[in-house]
Tab-separated table of C-alpha atoms in Angstrom:
chain	number	residue	atom	x	y	z
A	1396	UNK	CA	115.211	99.052	133.596
A	1397	UNK	CA	114.154	95.685	134.542
A	1398	UNK	CA	112.183	97.094	137.380
A	1399	UNK	CA	110.458	99.661	135.223
A	1400	UNK	CA	109.322	97.004	132.741
A	1401	UNK	CA	108.023	94.753	135.547
A	1402	UNK	CA	106.185	97.732	137.161
A	1403	UNK	CA	104.674	98.630	133.610
A	1404	UNK	CA	103.416	95.042	133.143
A	1405	UNK	CA	101.926	94.977	136.628
A	1406	UNK	CA	100.023	98.239	135.832
A	1407	UNK	CA	98.716	96.890	132.608
A	1408	UNK	CA	97.325	93.825	134.346
A	1409	UNK	CA	95.482	95.925	136.922
A	1410	UNK	CA	93.172	97.320	134.294
A	1411	UNK	CA	92.881	94.335	132.008
A	1412	UNK	CA	89.766	95.453	130.243
A	1413	UNK	CA	90.938	98.930	129.347
A	1414	UNK	CA	94.412	97.485	128.224
A	1415	UNK	CA	92.799	94.827	126.131
A	1416	UNK	CA	90.487	97.371	124.487
A	1417	UNK	CA	93.539	99.662	123.464
A	1418	UNK	CA	95.493	96.659	122.233
A	1419	UNK	CA	92.565	95.494	120.084
A	1420	UNK	CA	92.124	98.882	118.506
A	1421	UNK	CA	95.932	98.789	117.533
A	1422	UNK	CA	95.816	95.200	116.570
A	1423	UNK	CA	92.825	95.872	114.272
A	1424	UNK	CA	94.717	98.716	112.537
A	1425	UNK	CA	97.639	96.398	111.868
A	1426	UNK	CA	95.447	93.624	110.674
A	1427	UNK	CA	93.728	95.824	108.168
A	1428	UNK	CA	96.948	97.407	106.911
A	1429	UNK	CA	98.779	93.922	106.776
A	1430	UNK	CA	95.975	92.379	104.799
A	1431	UNK	CA	95.504	95.297	102.261
A	1432	UNK	CA	99.406	95.678	101.765
A	1433	UNK	CA	99.820	91.934	101.286
A	1434	UNK	CA	96.861	91.341	98.947
A	1435	UNK	CA	97.617	94.368	96.867
A	1436	UNK	CA	101.323	93.520	96.464
A	1437	UNK	CA	100.545	89.768	95.698
A	1438	UNK	CA	97.846	90.734	93.097
A	1439	UNK	CA	100.330	92.827	91.249
A	1440	UNK	CA	102.884	90.102	91.522
A	1441	UNK	CA	100.467	87.726	90.018
A	1442	UNK	CA	99.722	90.219	87.190
A	1443	UNK	CA	103.426	90.512	86.447
A	1444	UNK	CA	103.878	86.711	86.439
A	1445	UNK	CA	101.048	86.274	83.901
A	1446	UNK	CA	102.491	88.998	81.706
A	1447	UNK	CA	105.980	87.397	81.905
A	1448	UNK	CA	104.565	84.075	81.056
A	1449	UNK	CA	102.672	85.617	78.090
A	1450	UNK	CA	105.559	87.496	76.610
A	1451	UNK	CA	108.179	85.049	77.703
A	1452	UNK	CA	110.538	86.971	80.039
A	1453	UNK	CA	111.594	90.023	82.054
A	1454	UNK	CA	114.279	91.367	79.806
A	1455	UNK	CA	113.751	91.428	76.047
A	1456	UNK	CA	116.183	91.797	73.015
A	1457	UNK	CA	114.645	92.293	69.631
A	1458	UNK	CA	116.195	93.056	66.214
A	1459	UNK	CA	114.866	95.436	63.484
A	1460	UNK	CA	115.758	95.787	59.847
A	1461	UNK	CA	114.733	98.177	57.161
A	1462	UNK	CA	112.822	96.845	54.179
A	1463	UNK	CA	113.221	98.252	50.635
A	1464	UNK	CA	112.169	101.769	50.285
A	1465	UNK	CA	108.702	102.608	48.761
A	1466	UNK	CA	106.726	105.591	47.788
A	1467	UNK	CA	104.877	105.563	51.128
A	1468	UNK	CA	107.962	104.859	53.306
A	1469	UNK	CA	111.233	106.237	51.840
A	1470	UNK	CA	113.189	104.734	54.754
A	1471	UNK	CA	111.640	101.243	54.194
A	1472	UNK	CA	109.223	99.142	56.265
A	1473	UNK	CA	110.328	98.178	59.806
A	1474	UNK	CA	110.818	94.386	59.950
A	1475	UNK	CA	111.220	92.718	63.468
A	1476	UNK	CA	113.712	89.851	63.084
A	1477	UNK	CA	117.044	88.557	64.269
A	1478	UNK	CA	118.615	86.357	61.762
A	1479	UNK	CA	121.651	85.205	63.781
A	1480	UNK	CA	120.450	82.366	65.887
A	1481	UNK	CA	123.345	82.284	68.373
A	1482	UNK	CA	124.581	85.932	68.646
A	1483	UNK	CA	122.523	87.003	71.589
A	1484	UNK	CA	122.863	83.786	73.632
A	1485	UNK	CA	126.710	83.636	73.154
A	1486	UNK	CA	126.953	87.348	74.132
A	1487	UNK	CA	125.165	86.696	77.405
A	1488	UNK	CA	127.206	83.732	78.141
A	1489	UNK	CA	130.536	85.224	77.341
A	1490	UNK	CA	129.857	88.127	79.605
A	1491	UNK	CA	128.333	85.919	82.336
A	1492	UNK	CA	124.822	87.408	82.365
A	1493	UNK	CA	122.867	85.211	84.840
A	1494	UNK	CA	119.254	84.352	84.172
A	1495	UNK	CA	116.886	81.512	85.229
A	1496	UNK	CA	115.956	80.544	81.654
A	1497	UNK	CA	115.804	82.021	78.254
A	1498	UNK	CA	113.252	81.907	75.417
A	1499	UNK	CA	113.935	82.501	71.670
A	1500	UNK	CA	110.703	82.833	69.956
A	1501	UNK	CA	108.724	84.259	67.037
A	1502	UNK	CA	105.323	85.994	67.642
A	1503	UNK	CA	102.483	86.954	65.379
A	1504	UNK	CA	99.114	88.608	65.778
A	1505	UNK	CA	96.241	87.405	63.613
A	1506	UNK	CA	92.824	85.658	63.535
A	1507	UNK	CA	91.738	81.970	64.015
A	1508	UNK	CA	88.879	81.093	61.731
A	1509	UNK	CA	86.749	77.904	62.442
A	1510	UNK	CA	83.145	77.211	61.264
A	1511	UNK	CA	82.288	80.874	60.561
A	1512	UNK	CA	83.709	82.010	63.882
A	1513	UNK	CA	86.854	83.988	64.483
A	1514	UNK	CA	89.035	84.955	67.440
A	1515	UNK	CA	92.037	87.445	67.604
A	1516	UNK	CA	95.035	85.766	69.153
A	1517	UNK	CA	98.698	86.286	69.742
A	1518	UNK	CA	100.336	83.258	68.208
A	1519	UNK	CA	103.580	82.270	69.684
A	1520	UNK	CA	106.190	80.253	67.740
A	1521	UNK	CA	108.110	78.348	70.433
A	1522	UNK	CA	110.833	75.602	70.497
A	1523	UNK	CA	109.030	73.032	72.602
A	1524	UNK	CA	112.017	70.719	72.733
A	1525	UNK	CA	114.198	73.389	74.493
A	1526	UNK	CA	111.604	75.243	76.393
A	1527	UNK	CA	110.694	72.615	78.823
A	1528	UNK	CA	109.634	75.240	81.517
A	1529	UNK	CA	106.836	76.547	79.115
A	1530	UNK	CA	105.523	72.866	78.204
A	1531	UNK	CA	105.696	71.969	82.023
A	1532	UNK	CA	103.492	75.111	82.822
A	1533	UNK	CA	100.705	73.871	80.463
A	1534	UNK	CA	97.805	72.274	82.574
A	1535	UNK	CA	96.308	69.982	79.863
A	1536	UNK	CA	92.561	69.607	79.948
A	1537	UNK	CA	92.336	67.482	76.707
A	1538	UNK	CA	94.525	66.233	74.173
A	1539	UNK	CA	98.277	65.205	74.462
A	1540	UNK	CA	101.429	67.405	74.427
A	1541	UNK	CA	103.360	64.515	72.947
A	1542	UNK	CA	101.633	65.601	69.655
A	1543	UNK	CA	103.737	68.865	69.756
A	1544	UNK	CA	106.137	67.281	67.555
A	1545	UNK	CA	103.578	67.500	64.657
A	1546	UNK	CA	104.400	70.284	62.127
A	1547	UNK	CA	101.093	71.954	62.368
A	1548	UNK	CA	100.483	71.336	66.107
A	1549	UNK	CA	98.406	74.038	67.893
A	1550	UNK	CA	97.723	74.569	71.574
A	1551	UNK	CA	94.772	76.731	72.653
A	1552	UNK	CA	93.544	77.873	76.065
A	1553	UNK	CA	90.127	76.483	76.975
A	1554	UNK	CA	88.593	79.988	76.707
A	1555	UNK	CA	89.703	80.389	73.082
A	1556	UNK	CA	88.833	76.879	72.196
A	1557	UNK	CA	85.278	77.289	73.627
A	1558	UNK	CA	84.948	80.601	71.657
A	1559	UNK	CA	85.500	78.706	68.470
A	1560	UNK	CA	83.743	75.559	69.600
A	1561	UNK	CA	86.737	73.458	68.720
A	1562	UNK	CA	87.734	70.043	69.913
A	1563	UNK	CA	91.149	68.286	69.904
A	1564	UNK	CA	91.783	67.122	66.261
A	1565	UNK	CA	89.991	69.958	64.618
A	1566	UNK	CA	91.887	71.915	61.873
A	1567	UNK	CA	91.591	75.825	61.895
A	1568	UNK	CA	92.774	78.559	59.672
A	1569	UNK	CA	95.059	81.384	60.800
A	1570	UNK	CA	95.298	84.701	58.909
A	1571	UNK	CA	97.988	87.166	59.436
A	1572	UNK	CA	100.726	88.949	57.529
A	1573	UNK	CA	104.273	87.908	56.616
A	1574	UNK	CA	107.396	89.684	57.889
A	1575	UNK	CA	107.156	91.737	54.625
A	1576	UNK	CA	103.630	92.802	55.262
A	1577	UNK	CA	101.882	90.332	52.764
A	1578	UNK	CA	98.665	88.620	53.731
A	1579	UNK	CA	99.005	84.921	54.427
A	1580	UNK	CA	96.986	81.983	55.649
A	1581	UNK	CA	98.032	78.934	57.495
A	1582	UNK	CA	96.340	75.803	58.645
A	1583	UNK	CA	96.892	74.196	62.045
A	1584	UNK	CA	95.565	71.174	63.888
A	1585	UNK	CA	94.457	71.445	67.587
A	1586	UNK	CA	96.427	68.907	69.612
A	1587	UNK	CA	95.888	70.198	73.260
A	1588	UNK	CA	93.459	72.334	75.147
A	1589	UNK	CA	95.131	73.911	78.207
A	1590	UNK	CA	93.669	75.474	81.475
A	1591	UNK	CA	93.550	79.360	81.421
A	1592	UNK	CA	96.094	80.511	84.025
A	1593	UNK	CA	94.488	83.988	83.707
A	1594	UNK	CA	92.852	86.436	81.359
A	1595	UNK	CA	96.349	87.255	79.889
A	1596	UNK	CA	97.159	83.680	79.082
A	1597	UNK	CA	93.722	82.920	77.406
A	1598	UNK	CA	94.917	85.432	74.631
A	1599	UNK	CA	97.766	83.182	73.555
A	1600	UNK	CA	98.023	80.407	71.264
A	1601	UNK	CA	101.217	78.176	70.717
A	1602	UNK	CA	102.631	76.568	67.712
A	1603	UNK	CA	105.988	75.199	66.664
A	1604	UNK	CA	108.513	77.972	65.894
A	1605	UNK	CA	109.677	76.496	62.547
A	1606	UNK	CA	106.067	76.255	61.467
A	1607	UNK	CA	105.344	79.845	62.177
A	1608	UNK	CA	108.652	81.076	60.717
A	1609	UNK	CA	107.630	79.314	57.384
A	1610	UNK	CA	104.180	80.931	57.502
A	1611	UNK	CA	105.692	84.415	58.054
A	1612	UNK	CA	108.467	83.788	55.503
A	1613	UNK	CA	111.141	84.216	58.104
A	1614	UNK	CA	114.484	82.289	57.763
A	1615	UNK	CA	114.252	78.837	59.459
A	1616	UNK	CA	116.471	79.640	62.380
A	1617	UNK	CA	115.537	83.350	62.840
A	1618	UNK	CA	113.411	84.869	65.552
A	1619	UNK	CA	111.922	88.145	66.591
A	1620	UNK	CA	112.516	88.057	70.447
A	1621	UNK	CA	115.177	86.642	72.841
A	1622	UNK	CA	113.684	86.899	76.351
A	1623	UNK	CA	115.296	86.037	79.583
A	1624	UNK	CA	113.693	85.508	82.972
A	1625	UNK	CA	115.720	86.897	85.907
A	1626	UNK	CA	115.760	85.252	89.435
A	1627	UNK	CA	115.635	88.818	90.904
A	1628	UNK	CA	113.225	90.911	88.940
A	1629	UNK	CA	114.397	94.033	90.688
A	1630	UNK	CA	117.530	93.826	88.636
A	1631	UNK	CA	115.781	93.841	85.226
A	1632	UNK	CA	116.593	97.554	84.618
A	1633	UNK	CA	120.247	97.169	85.524
A	1634	UNK	CA	120.540	93.921	83.332
A	1635	UNK	CA	118.842	95.538	80.352
A	1636	UNK	CA	121.267	98.487	80.555
A	1637	UNK	CA	124.277	96.208	80.614
A	1638	UNK	CA	123.107	94.095	77.627
A	1639	UNK	CA	122.450	97.181	75.540
A	1640	UNK	CA	125.947	98.416	76.339
A	1641	UNK	CA	127.595	95.074	75.446
A	1642	UNK	CA	125.719	95.107	72.019
A	1643	UNK	CA	127.009	98.671	71.571
A	1644	UNK	CA	130.490	97.647	72.527
A	1645	UNK	CA	130.267	94.985	69.798
A	1646	UNK	CA	129.885	97.625	67.217
A	1647	UNK	CA	126.190	96.764	66.498
A	1648	UNK	CA	123.561	99.505	66.137
A	1649	UNK	CA	121.244	99.697	69.189
A	1650	UNK	CA	118.533	101.938	70.487
A	1651	UNK	CA	119.136	104.039	73.630
A	1652	UNK	CA	117.004	103.342	76.867
A	1653	UNK	CA	118.661	106.418	78.427
A	1654	UNK	CA	117.301	108.657	75.554
A	1655	UNK	CA	114.000	107.035	75.630
A	1656	UNK	CA	113.616	107.668	79.501
A	1657	UNK	CA	114.474	111.299	78.872
A	1658	UNK	CA	112.004	111.570	76.030
A	1659	UNK	CA	109.202	109.795	77.693
A	1660	UNK	CA	109.840	108.627	81.224
A	1661	UNK	CA	106.167	107.419	81.779
A	1662	UNK	CA	106.436	105.106	78.754
A	1663	UNK	CA	110.000	104.650	77.402
A	1664	UNK	CA	108.948	101.779	74.965
A	1665	UNK	CA	106.967	104.365	73.036
A	1666	UNK	CA	110.081	106.539	72.717
A	1667	UNK	CA	112.040	103.415	71.631
A	1668	UNK	CA	109.604	102.834	68.737
A	1669	UNK	CA	110.162	106.490	67.720
A	1670	UNK	CA	113.951	105.992	67.691
A	1671	UNK	CA	113.503	103.073	65.265
A	1672	UNK	CA	110.924	104.901	63.135
A	1673	UNK	CA	113.042	108.052	62.838
A	1674	UNK	CA	116.476	106.556	62.221
A	1675	UNK	CA	118.229	104.703	59.374
A	1676	UNK	CA	120.870	102.046	59.625
A	1677	UNK	CA	122.235	98.988	57.718
A	1678	UNK	CA	121.857	95.453	58.969
A	1679	UNK	CA	120.176	94.767	62.210
A	1680	UNK	CA	119.504	97.292	64.899
A	1681	UNK	CA	118.926	95.845	68.392
A	1682	UNK	CA	116.426	96.884	71.050
A	1683	UNK	CA	116.807	95.950	74.676
A	1684	UNK	CA	113.852	96.511	77.023
A	1685	UNK	CA	112.810	95.375	80.555
A	1686	UNK	CA	109.367	94.441	81.532
A	1687	UNK	CA	109.405	97.830	83.484
A	1688	UNK	CA	109.987	99.682	80.224
A	1689	UNK	CA	107.160	97.856	78.492
A	1690	UNK	CA	104.693	98.117	81.419
A	1691	UNK	CA	105.824	101.070	83.657
A	1692	UNK	CA	102.387	101.249	85.058
A	1693	UNK	CA	102.945	98.142	87.240
A	1694	UNK	CA	105.566	100.030	89.356
A	1695	UNK	CA	103.413	103.132	89.454
A	1696	UNK	CA	100.404	101.213	90.700
A	1697	UNK	CA	102.576	99.484	93.302
A	1698	UNK	CA	103.796	102.809	94.597
A	1699	UNK	CA	100.247	104.089	94.829
A	1700	UNK	CA	99.145	101.068	96.635
A	1701	UNK	CA	102.011	101.506	99.281
A	1702	UNK	CA	101.032	105.100	99.621
A	1703	UNK	CA	97.354	104.265	100.152
A	1704	UNK	CA	98.064	101.591	102.882
A	1705	UNK	CA	100.446	104.044	104.522
A	1706	UNK	CA	97.629	106.767	104.599
A	1707	UNK	CA	95.200	104.094	106.000
A	1708	UNK	CA	97.702	103.039	108.628
A	1709	UNK	CA	98.389	106.726	109.571
A	1710	UNK	CA	94.619	107.492	109.979
A	1711	UNK	CA	94.062	104.255	112.084
A	1712	UNK	CA	97.035	104.978	114.253
A	1713	UNK	CA	96.338	108.745	114.868
A	1714	UNK	CA	92.762	107.760	115.947
A	1715	UNK	CA	94.288	105.042	118.257
A	1716	UNK	CA	96.990	107.417	119.572
A	1717	UNK	CA	94.407	109.948	120.444
A	1718	UNK	CA	92.555	107.379	122.566
A	1719	UNK	CA	95.952	106.259	124.090
A	1720	UNK	CA	96.799	109.971	124.846
A	1721	UNK	CA	93.386	110.604	126.575
A	1722	UNK	CA	93.417	107.287	128.457
A	1723	UNK	CA	96.922	108.026	129.975
A	1724	UNK	CA	95.957	111.400	131.074
A	1725	UNK	CA	93.119	109.795	133.009
A	1726	UNK	CA	95.522	107.102	134.306
A	1727	UNK	CA	97.791	109.858	135.513
A	1728	UNK	CA	95.046	111.413	137.663
A	1729	UNK	CA	94.091	107.922	138.942
A	1730	UNK	CA	97.644	106.986	140.097
A	1731	UNK	CA	98.744	110.451	141.401
A	1732	UNK	CA	98.961	109.345	144.999
A	1733	UNK	CA	100.734	106.172	143.998
A	1734	UNK	CA	103.298	108.346	142.082
A	1735	UNK	CA	103.661	110.271	145.223
A	1736	UNK	CA	104.445	107.132	147.198
A	1737	UNK	CA	106.908	105.762	144.745
A	1738	UNK	CA	108.749	109.136	144.591
A	1739	UNK	CA	108.885	109.261	148.358
A	1740	UNK	CA	110.516	105.853	148.483
A	1741	UNK	CA	113.275	107.105	146.108
A	1742	UNK	CA	111.984	106.675	142.351
A	1743	UNK	CA	113.315	109.502	140.243
A	1744	UNK	CA	111.055	111.594	138.161
A	1745	UNK	CA	112.678	110.262	135.051
A	1746	UNK	CA	111.886	106.697	136.095
A	1747	UNK	CA	108.317	107.675	136.803
A	1748	UNK	CA	107.897	109.117	133.268
A	1749	UNK	CA	109.539	105.977	131.864
A	1750	UNK	CA	106.917	103.688	133.567
A	1751	UNK	CA	104.122	105.359	131.611
A	1752	UNK	CA	106.081	105.377	128.307
A	1753	UNK	CA	107.032	101.761	128.785
A	1754	UNK	CA	103.299	100.823	129.343
A	1755	UNK	CA	102.191	102.439	126.180
A	1756	UNK	CA	105.103	100.869	124.076
A	1757	UNK	CA	104.333	97.344	125.479
A	1758	UNK	CA	100.570	97.903	124.825
A	1759	UNK	CA	101.279	99.172	121.265
A	1760	UNK	CA	103.851	96.480	120.306
A	1761	UNK	CA	101.775	93.586	121.645
A	1762	UNK	CA	98.708	94.815	119.933
A	1763	UNK	CA	100.533	95.344	116.719
A	1764	UNK	CA	102.086	91.858	116.764
A	1765	UNK	CA	98.702	90.362	117.408
A	1766	UNK	CA	97.253	92.231	114.506
A	1767	UNK	CA	100.109	91.145	112.245
A	1768	UNK	CA	99.701	87.523	113.251
A	1769	UNK	CA	95.905	87.656	112.643
A	1770	UNK	CA	96.567	89.326	109.325
A	1771	UNK	CA	98.765	86.472	108.275
A	1772	UNK	CA	96.076	83.943	109.459
A	1773	UNK	CA	93.346	85.885	107.628
A	1774	UNK	CA	95.553	85.957	104.458
A	1775	UNK	CA	96.163	82.239	104.563
A	1776	UNK	CA	92.466	81.376	104.997
A	1777	UNK	CA	91.368	83.934	102.147
A	1778	UNK	CA	93.962	82.362	99.902
A	1779	UNK	CA	92.117	79.025	100.236
A	1780	UNK	CA	89.099	80.338	98.406
A	1781	UNK	CA	88.869	79.781	94.595
A	1782	UNK	CA	87.424	82.551	92.393
A	1783	UNK	CA	86.071	81.888	88.912
A	1784	UNK	CA	86.124	85.482	87.507
A	1785	UNK	CA	87.655	86.681	84.419
A	1786	UNK	CA	87.894	90.225	85.716
A	1787	UNK	CA	89.732	89.110	88.823
A	1788	UNK	CA	91.950	86.401	86.990
A	1789	UNK	CA	94.516	89.131	86.075
A	1790	UNK	CA	95.367	89.235	89.727
A	1791	UNK	CA	95.022	85.630	90.817
A	1792	UNK	CA	97.267	82.621	90.675
A	1793	UNK	CA	95.273	79.737	89.290
A	1794	UNK	CA	92.107	81.209	90.732
A	1795	UNK	CA	93.526	81.908	94.292
A	1796	UNK	CA	94.585	85.143	95.791
A	1797	UNK	CA	98.293	85.410	96.882
A	1798	UNK	CA	99.800	87.633	99.474
A	1799	UNK	CA	103.290	89.242	99.542
A	1800	UNK	CA	104.661	91.134	102.524
A	1801	UNK	CA	107.627	93.367	102.386
A	1802	UNK	CA	109.846	93.201	105.457
A	1803	UNK	CA	110.869	96.802	104.934
A	1804	UNK	CA	107.321	97.811	104.838
A	1805	UNK	CA	106.406	95.908	107.945
A	1806	UNK	CA	109.475	97.403	109.865
A	1807	UNK	CA	108.547	100.952	108.677
A	1808	UNK	CA	105.088	100.503	109.913
A	1809	UNK	CA	106.321	99.354	113.435
A	1810	UNK	CA	108.841	102.284	113.596
A	1811	UNK	CA	105.944	104.596	112.727
A	1812	UNK	CA	103.731	103.222	115.339
A	1813	UNK	CA	106.582	103.469	118.012
A	1814	UNK	CA	107.068	107.125	117.062
A	1815	UNK	CA	103.419	108.054	117.339
A	1816	UNK	CA	103.061	106.091	120.617
A	1817	UNK	CA	106.043	108.049	122.218
A	1818	UNK	CA	104.376	111.199	120.789
A	1819	UNK	CA	100.911	110.246	122.312
A	1820	UNK	CA	102.210	109.645	125.880
A	1821	UNK	CA	105.048	112.308	125.898
A	1822	UNK	CA	103.030	114.974	127.630
A	1823	UNK	CA	101.633	112.533	130.358
A	1824	UNK	CA	105.067	110.974	131.038
A	1825	UNK	CA	106.666	114.420	131.337
A	1826	UNK	CA	104.070	115.710	133.756
A	1827	UNK	CA	104.337	112.530	135.801
A	1828	UNK	CA	108.078	113.019	136.016
A	1829	UNK	CA	107.733	116.579	137.343
A	1830	UNK	CA	105.218	115.938	140.124
A	1831	UNK	CA	106.740	116.398	143.387
A	1832	UNK	CA	105.998	113.677	146.078
A	1833	UNK	CA	104.393	116.177	148.576
A	1834	UNK	CA	102.118	117.467	145.916
A	1835	UNK	CA	101.076	113.924	144.876
A	1836	UNK	CA	100.499	112.769	148.398
A	1837	UNK	CA	98.281	115.862	149.212
A	1838	UNK	CA	96.206	115.394	146.111
A	1839	UNK	CA	92.585	114.305	146.958
A	1840	UNK	CA	90.900	112.177	144.252
């Protein structure tokens, strides 16, 4: 085998220009596919990170209660609240559920009003003393995060502050509804303006949880969502299913993710809401959802991206392999007397065919490796550019594109290329192995 490889390398060096052109074609294909696959996967990862930061986690536990029955709603209004401040956290710790960090927060949707201007925001009531990961993620443009201890402290993104023409120290009104559905108004003071991490983060505003609870007429230590962030986000569905079963085993009412997937596999969170709407219970009924349940489109988009990149790779490789097939048919004709000489000196027909196959494989693997390396270099350079675009900010990390490459995807692409290469040179190698020495030596080119 060593001699075959050496002979294949020598043959490739004899026609350097032709060999380089074929390698460049293969390398270009791998460069394009590597860049597209890495950019698309990285962009979706950035989008998921922004959503995770916006809503606080990758697995979410919420509680729902039924309000008093009314003429309009005989079952009672749905109220999202968890009154027990320690139950969920103690349940996770007791059953050794591992997570990077947890958030226990209250959320509200409403309008900020300042000097005849208004902006719709998602107001997040967070415990700043405990959620150091959140506070450390704020990139302060003006103001001081030390003032978060003030009761009415408000943190806004630059985009929201600019929309209202607010400065640090200004007071703003916030209109929303209490947990029981009554209109209410609160006053907050802007203590810090933070940099927009993306379009998603610009929709959020932050206040102290106890202050928001008081405005929404929620119990002081209550909250509406317990969210955890997993180190391995691929485990979020398994972890959500396990937490749901643990709550059920504790004898507490809980919605069913399995039934939700059966009813609406494309958007199980909608089916979960229907379960809550159509059922009756006493006390708190828990709901456990993963980020995949809330935004199943992310996985669908990622699957589509991988399919598109695979199709692009197939098209490029098929074009290149047609070129390789035609080139090696011509090479066979050029070397036919050389083949006859090698056969006359004792080389077997099988080894003769292996020389052609080895040449093509070395050419393909070398070209693909070069394309892969250039793709990584190109991605690093492209990642240095900063983009100021609200539309693109969904898919950027602090204004920069990021790239994520899947080892499984890269290995799969290499295997596909090897298979197509073997197929492209199969007929030429087979013909070379069946040529008799006498026939080859008598051939006149």
